[in-house]
Amino acid sequence: MHTAKFLFLCAIMTFCVGASSGLSARAMAQTSVAPDWPKVPTGPFHWQLQGDIDLAGDIRVVGSDLFETSADQVRQWRDAGVFPICYINVGAVEDWRDDRDRFPSDLIGNAYWGWPGENWLDVSRFERFADVMRDRFDLCRDKGFLAVEPDNIDAYESDDSSKEIGFTLTRADQLRYITWLIDQAHARGLAIGQKNASELVPELVEKMDFALLESAYRFGFMGEFTPYHDLGKPVFAVEYIEEIENGTDPQSLCPAARKLGFQGVIAHLDLDRAPQNCP
């Protein structure tokens, strides 16, 4: 029955009041509200965290370091129609950052293997460094970035391996922290993406806005991120040229990414120069 006619009848028949209230509640529950943060586009992705960044003409999304990238640079990208994402290390401390001394020393754990000057954080007690992360997210927004790339959100998985981080973390600890990060980003009008941590896709795919994968083709977990594509959220699948030289076949990477609807990217491990995007 047409809603207007239904409400007219209910005005005459008092016994319909309860039904009318139920209809209104259901209608409100089913109404989708557009998010207050932008939709991340898919397409060629330039991911570079060091050095001078020179974008090719077809680039639609750029990921760069929060601290190393100026607001003027971000403005230029946005004026050119490029979607800028800021890199923030949310799971480890880097000793070259100006805010490094704001992290409580008893929350700084083992060295992050392979990356000198970087140490894991005890995210189970993130409330004690929450102000640092809030300030970083504020800076990301204030510089004009439109989204956040939160690095090292998979510490609990590392703690289960032989590469111990120095703390005992659980899946619940990790998810509680990530959920807080999502809320912080969205409250500032920023999109936020899932970085690796494939085991957390079921819990995060509805909340996150895009996904960024490292070496997923090499290690065989690209398919676990198809729920993002199914929801119309972009997935950027990055493989490193150094790993390709050690056995990953670039000729098969791109077709595999394309089959899943992902944007395949071949980059250098230090992320210090322009990457190559799959066609």
mmCIF file with all atom_site columns, C-alpha atoms in Angstrom, residues 164-271:
data_model
loop_
_atom_site.group_PDB
_atom_site.id
_atom_site.type_symbol
_atom_site.label_atom_id
_atom_site.label_alt_id
_atom_site.label_comp_id
_atom_site.label_asym_id
_atom_site.label_entity_id
_atom_site.label_seq_id
_atom_site.pdbx_PDB_ins_code
_atom_site.Cartn_x
_atom_site.Cartn_y
_atom_site.Cartn_z
_atom_site.occupancy
_atom_site.B_iso_or_equiv
_atom_site.pdbx_formal_charge
_atom_site.auth_seq_id
_atom_site.auth_comp_id
_atom_site.auth_asym_id
_atom_site.auth_atom_id
_atom_site.pdbx_PDB_model_num
ATOM 1   C CA . GLU A 1 164 ? 58.444 -11.652 18.750  1.00 0.00 ? 164 GLU A CA 1
ATOM 2   C CA . ILE A 1 165 ? 57.493 -8.031  19.277  1.00 0.00 ? 165 ILE A CA 1
ATOM 3   C CA . GLY A 1 166 ? 58.217 -7.919  23.002  1.00 0.00 ? 166 GLY A CA 1
ATOM 4   C CA . PHE A 1 167 ? 54.632 -7.941  24.246  1.00 0.00 ? 167 PHE A CA 1
ATOM 5   C CA . THR A 1 168 ? 51.766 -10.391 24.412  1.00 0.00 ? 168 THR A CA 1
ATOM 6   C CA . LEU A 1 169 ? 49.002 -9.206  22.101  1.00 0.00 ? 169 LEU A CA 1
ATOM 7   C CA . THR A 1 170 ? 45.710 -10.873 21.262  1.00 0.00 ? 170 THR A CA 1
ATOM 8   C CA . ARG A 1 171 ? 43.448 -10.589 18.265  1.00 0.00 ? 171 ARG A CA 1
ATOM 9   C CA . ALA A 1 172 ? 40.992 -8.736  20.495  1.00 0.00 ? 172 ALA A CA 1
ATOM 10  C CA . ASP A 1 173 ? 43.712 -6.240  21.485  1.00 0.00 ? 173 ASP A CA 1
ATOM 11  C CA . GLN A 1 174 ? 44.499 -5.600  17.839  1.00 0.00 ? 174 GLN A CA 1
ATOM 12  C CA . LEU A 1 175 ? 40.876 -5.174  16.797  1.00 0.00 ? 175 LEU A CA 1
ATOM 13  C CA . ARG A 1 176 ? 40.113 -2.823  19.665  1.00 0.00 ? 176 ARG A CA 1
ATOM 14  C CA . TYR A 1 177 ? 42.975 -0.567  18.611  1.00 0.00 ? 177 TYR A CA 1
ATOM 15  C CA . ILE A 1 178 ? 42.112 -0.710  14.902  1.00 0.00 ? 178 ILE A CA 1
ATOM 16  C CA . THR A 1 179 ? 38.464 0.079   15.624  1.00 0.00 ? 179 THR A CA 1
ATOM 17  C CA . TRP A 1 180 ? 39.600 3.127   17.575  1.00 0.00 ? 180 TRP A CA 1
ATOM 18  C CA . LEU A 1 181 ? 41.805 4.211   14.651  1.00 0.00 ? 181 LEU A CA 1
ATOM 19  C CA . ILE A 1 182 ? 38.891 3.849   12.237  1.00 0.00 ? 182 ILE A CA 1
ATOM 20  C CA . ASP A 1 183 ? 36.743 6.034   14.473  1.00 0.00 ? 183 ASP A CA 1
ATOM 21  C CA . GLN A 1 184 ? 39.511 8.643   14.706  1.00 0.00 ? 184 GLN A CA 1
ATOM 22  C CA . ALA A 1 185 ? 39.860 8.810   10.922  1.00 0.00 ? 185 ALA A CA 1
ATOM 23  C CA . HIS A 1 186 ? 36.157 8.950   10.167  1.00 0.00 ? 186 HIS A CA 1
ATOM 24  C CA . ALA A 1 187 ? 35.552 11.571  12.863  1.00 0.00 ? 187 ALA A CA 1
ATOM 25  C CA . ARG A 1 188 ? 37.981 13.812  10.946  1.00 0.00 ? 188 ARG A CA 1
ATOM 26  C CA . GLY A 1 189 ? 36.374 13.174  7.564   1.00 0.00 ? 189 GLY A CA 1
ATOM 27  C CA . LEU A 1 190 ? 39.181 10.856  6.466   1.00 0.00 ? 190 LEU A CA 1
ATOM 28  C CA . ALA A 1 191 ? 38.857 7.483   4.783   1.00 0.00 ? 191 ALA A CA 1
ATOM 29  C CA . ILE A 1 192 ? 41.083 4.719   6.172   1.00 0.00 ? 192 ILE A CA 1
ATOM 30  C CA . GLY A 1 193 ? 42.399 1.480   4.722   1.00 0.00 ? 193 GLY A CA 1
ATOM 31  C CA . GLN A 1 194 ? 43.307 -2.006  5.842   1.00 0.00 ? 194 GLN A CA 1
ATOM 32  C CA . LYS A 1 195 ? 47.044 -2.664  5.446   1.00 0.00 ? 195 LYS A CA 1
ATOM 33  C CA . ASN A 1 196 ? 47.684 -6.429  5.180   1.00 0.00 ? 196 ASN A CA 1
ATOM 34  C CA . ALA A 1 197 ? 46.413 -8.435  8.220   1.00 0.00 ? 197 ALA A CA 1
ATOM 35  C CA . SER A 1 198 ? 44.317 -10.690 5.993   1.00 0.00 ? 198 SER A CA 1
ATOM 36  C CA . GLU A 1 199 ? 42.918 -12.642 8.949   1.00 0.00 ? 199 GLU A CA 1
ATOM 37  C CA . LEU A 1 200 ? 41.076 -9.511  10.051  1.00 0.00 ? 200 LEU A CA 1
ATOM 38  C CA . VAL A 1 201 ? 39.180 -8.960  6.788   1.00 0.00 ? 201 VAL A CA 1
ATOM 39  C CA . PRO A 1 202 ? 35.868 -10.364 8.116   1.00 0.00 ? 202 PRO A CA 1
ATOM 40  C CA . GLU A 1 203 ? 35.867 -7.887  10.995  1.00 0.00 ? 203 GLU A CA 1
ATOM 41  C CA . LEU A 1 204 ? 37.192 -4.882  9.060   1.00 0.00 ? 204 LEU A CA 1
ATOM 42  C CA . VAL A 1 205 ? 35.814 -4.965  5.532   1.00 0.00 ? 205 VAL A CA 1
ATOM 43  C CA . GLU A 1 206 ? 32.557 -3.238  6.479   1.00 0.00 ? 206 GLU A CA 1
ATOM 44  C CA . LYS A 1 207 ? 34.396 -0.509  8.404   1.00 0.00 ? 207 LYS A CA 1
ATOM 45  C CA . MET A 1 208 ? 37.490 0.171   6.300   1.00 0.00 ? 208 MET A CA 1
ATOM 46  C CA . ASP A 1 209 ? 37.338 2.048   2.988   1.00 0.00 ? 209 ASP A CA 1
ATOM 47  C CA . PHE A 1 210 ? 40.099 0.429   0.919   1.00 0.00 ? 210 PHE A CA 1
ATOM 48  C CA . ALA A 1 211 ? 42.852 -2.160  1.248   1.00 0.00 ? 211 ALA A CA 1
ATOM 49  C CA . LEU A 1 212 ? 46.596 -2.010  0.600   1.00 0.00 ? 212 LEU A CA 1
ATOM 50  C CA . LEU A 1 213 ? 48.430 -5.321  0.316   1.00 0.00 ? 213 LEU A CA 1
ATOM 51  C CA . GLU A 1 214 ? 52.129 -6.081  0.362   1.00 0.00 ? 214 GLU A CA 1
ATOM 52  C CA . SER A 1 215 ? 53.464 -9.265  -1.250  1.00 0.00 ? 215 SER A CA 1
ATOM 53  C CA . ALA A 1 216 ? 49.996 -10.817 -1.216  1.00 0.00 ? 216 ALA A CA 1
ATOM 54  C CA . TYR A 1 217 ? 50.557 -12.456 -4.592  1.00 0.00 ? 217 TYR A CA 1
ATOM 55  C CA . ARG A 1 218 ? 53.880 -13.913 -3.509  1.00 0.00 ? 218 ARG A CA 1
ATOM 56  C CA . PHE A 1 219 ? 52.463 -15.303 -0.275  1.00 0.00 ? 219 PHE A CA 1
ATOM 57  C CA . GLY A 1 220 ? 49.104 -16.318 -1.677  1.00 0.00 ? 220 GLY A CA 1
ATOM 58  C CA . PHE A 1 221 ? 46.625 -14.204 0.273   1.00 0.00 ? 221 PHE A CA 1
ATOM 59  C CA . MET A 1 222 ? 45.274 -11.850 -2.393  1.00 0.00 ? 222 MET A CA 1
ATOM 60  C CA . GLY A 1 223 ? 42.021 -13.772 -2.637  1.00 0.00 ? 223 GLY A CA 1
ATOM 61  C CA . GLU A 1 224 ? 41.232 -13.108 1.010   1.00 0.00 ? 224 GLU A CA 1
ATOM 62  C CA . PHE A 1 225 ? 40.602 -9.467  0.139   1.00 0.00 ? 225 PHE A CA 1
ATOM 63  C CA . THR A 1 226 ? 37.911 -10.085 -2.484  1.00 0.00 ? 226 THR A CA 1
ATOM 64  C CA . PRO A 1 227 ? 35.209 -8.957  0.010   1.00 0.00 ? 227 PRO A CA 1
ATOM 65  C CA . TYR A 1 228 ? 36.560 -5.426  -0.434  1.00 0.00 ? 228 TYR A CA 1
ATOM 66  C CA . HIS A 1 229 ? 36.081 -5.587  -4.184  1.00 0.00 ? 229 HIS A CA 1
ATOM 67  C CA . ASP A 1 230 ? 32.635 -7.111  -3.687  1.00 0.00 ? 230 ASP A CA 1
ATOM 68  C CA . LEU A 1 231 ? 31.656 -4.024  -1.684  1.00 0.00 ? 231 LEU A CA 1
ATOM 69  C CA . GLY A 1 232 ? 33.038 -1.666  -4.318  1.00 0.00 ? 232 GLY A CA 1
ATOM 70  C CA . LYS A 1 233 ? 36.093 -0.732  -2.267  1.00 0.00 ? 233 LYS A CA 1
ATOM 71  C CA . PRO A 1 234 ? 39.473 -0.514  -4.050  1.00 0.00 ? 234 PRO A CA 1
ATOM 72  C CA . VAL A 1 235 ? 42.298 -2.940  -3.369  1.00 0.00 ? 235 VAL A CA 1
ATOM 73  C CA . PHE A 1 236 ? 45.892 -1.975  -4.211  1.00 0.00 ? 236 PHE A CA 1
ATOM 74  C CA . ALA A 1 237 ? 48.063 -5.092  -4.422  1.00 0.00 ? 237 ALA A CA 1
ATOM 75  C CA . VAL A 1 238 ? 51.757 -4.200  -4.254  1.00 0.00 ? 238 VAL A CA 1
ATOM 76  C CA . GLU A 1 239 ? 54.616 -6.558  -5.038  1.00 0.00 ? 239 GLU A CA 1
ATOM 77  C CA . TYR A 1 240 ? 58.252 -5.558  -4.598  1.00 0.00 ? 240 TYR A CA 1
ATOM 78  C CA . ILE A 1 241 ? 60.698 -5.694  -7.482  1.00 0.00 ? 241 ILE A CA 1
ATOM 79  C CA . GLU A 1 242 ? 63.318 -7.274  -5.206  1.00 0.00 ? 242 GLU A CA 1
ATOM 80  C CA . GLU A 1 243 ? 60.930 -10.161 -4.542  1.00 0.00 ? 243 GLU A CA 1
ATOM 81  C CA . ILE A 1 244 ? 60.049 -10.455 -8.201  1.00 0.00 ? 244 ILE A CA 1
ATOM 82  C CA . GLU A 1 245 ? 63.735 -10.893 -8.952  1.00 0.00 ? 245 GLU A CA 1
ATOM 83  C CA . ASN A 1 246 ? 63.731 -13.727 -6.415  1.00 0.00 ? 246 ASN A CA 1
ATOM 84  C CA . GLY A 1 247 ? 60.982 -15.678 -8.066  1.00 0.00 ? 247 GLY A CA 1
ATOM 85  C CA . THR A 1 248 ? 57.706 -13.755 -8.369  1.00 0.00 ? 248 THR A CA 1
ATOM 86  C CA . ASP A 1 249 ? 56.663 -13.572 -12.000 1.00 0.00 ? 249 ASP A CA 1
ATOM 87  C CA . PRO A 1 250 ? 55.437 -10.094 -13.007 1.00 0.00 ? 250 PRO A CA 1
ATOM 88  C CA . GLN A 1 251 ? 53.850 -11.597 -16.097 1.00 0.00 ? 251 GLN A CA 1
ATOM 89  C CA . SER A 1 252 ? 51.455 -13.541 -13.880 1.00 0.00 ? 252 SER A CA 1
ATOM 90  C CA . LEU A 1 253 ? 51.039 -10.890 -11.142 1.00 0.00 ? 253 LEU A CA 1
ATOM 91  C CA . CYS A 1 254 ? 49.114 -8.446  -13.289 1.00 0.00 ? 254 CYS A CA 1
ATOM 92  C CA . PRO A 1 255 ? 46.621 -10.946 -14.727 1.00 0.00 ? 255 PRO A CA 1
ATOM 93  C CA . ALA A 1 256 ? 46.026 -12.326 -11.227 1.00 0.00 ? 256 ALA A CA 1
ATOM 94  C CA . ALA A 1 257 ? 45.327 -8.862  -9.820  1.00 0.00 ? 257 ALA A CA 1
ATOM 95  C CA . ARG A 1 258 ? 43.146 -7.959  -12.789 1.00 0.00 ? 258 ARG A CA 1
ATOM 96  C CA . LYS A 1 259 ? 41.090 -11.131 -12.400 1.00 0.00 ? 259 LYS A CA 1
ATOM 97  C CA . LEU A 1 260 ? 40.225 -10.143 -8.838  1.00 0.00 ? 260 LEU A CA 1
ATOM 98  C CA . GLY A 1 261 ? 39.494 -6.539  -9.783  1.00 0.00 ? 261 GLY A CA 1
ATOM 99  C CA . PHE A 1 262 ? 42.535 -5.239  -7.882  1.00 0.00 ? 262 PHE A CA 1
ATOM 100 C CA . GLN A 1 263 ? 45.025 -2.595  -8.970  1.00 0.00 ? 263 GLN A CA 1
ATOM 101 C CA . GLY A 1 264 ? 48.372 -4.355  -9.261  1.00 0.00 ? 264 GLY A CA 1
ATOM 102 C CA . VAL A 1 265 ? 51.510 -2.348  -8.467  1.00 0.00 ? 265 VAL A CA 1
ATOM 103 C CA . ILE A 1 266 ? 55.214 -3.213  -8.692  1.00 0.00 ? 266 ILE A CA 1
ATOM 104 C CA . ALA A 1 267 ? 57.352 -1.076  -6.367  1.00 0.00 ? 267 ALA A CA 1
ATOM 105 C CA . HIS A 1 268 ? 60.823 -0.960  -4.866  1.00 0.00 ? 268 HIS A CA 1
ATOM 106 C CA . LEU A 1 269 ? 61.126 -2.200  -1.283  1.00 0.00 ? 269 LEU A CA 1
ATOM 107 C CA . ASP A 1 270 ? 62.363 1.162   0.033   1.00 0.00 ? 270 ASP A CA 1
ATOM 108 C CA . LEU A 1 271 ? 59.436 2.955   -1.637  1.00 0.00 ? 271 LEU A CA 1
#
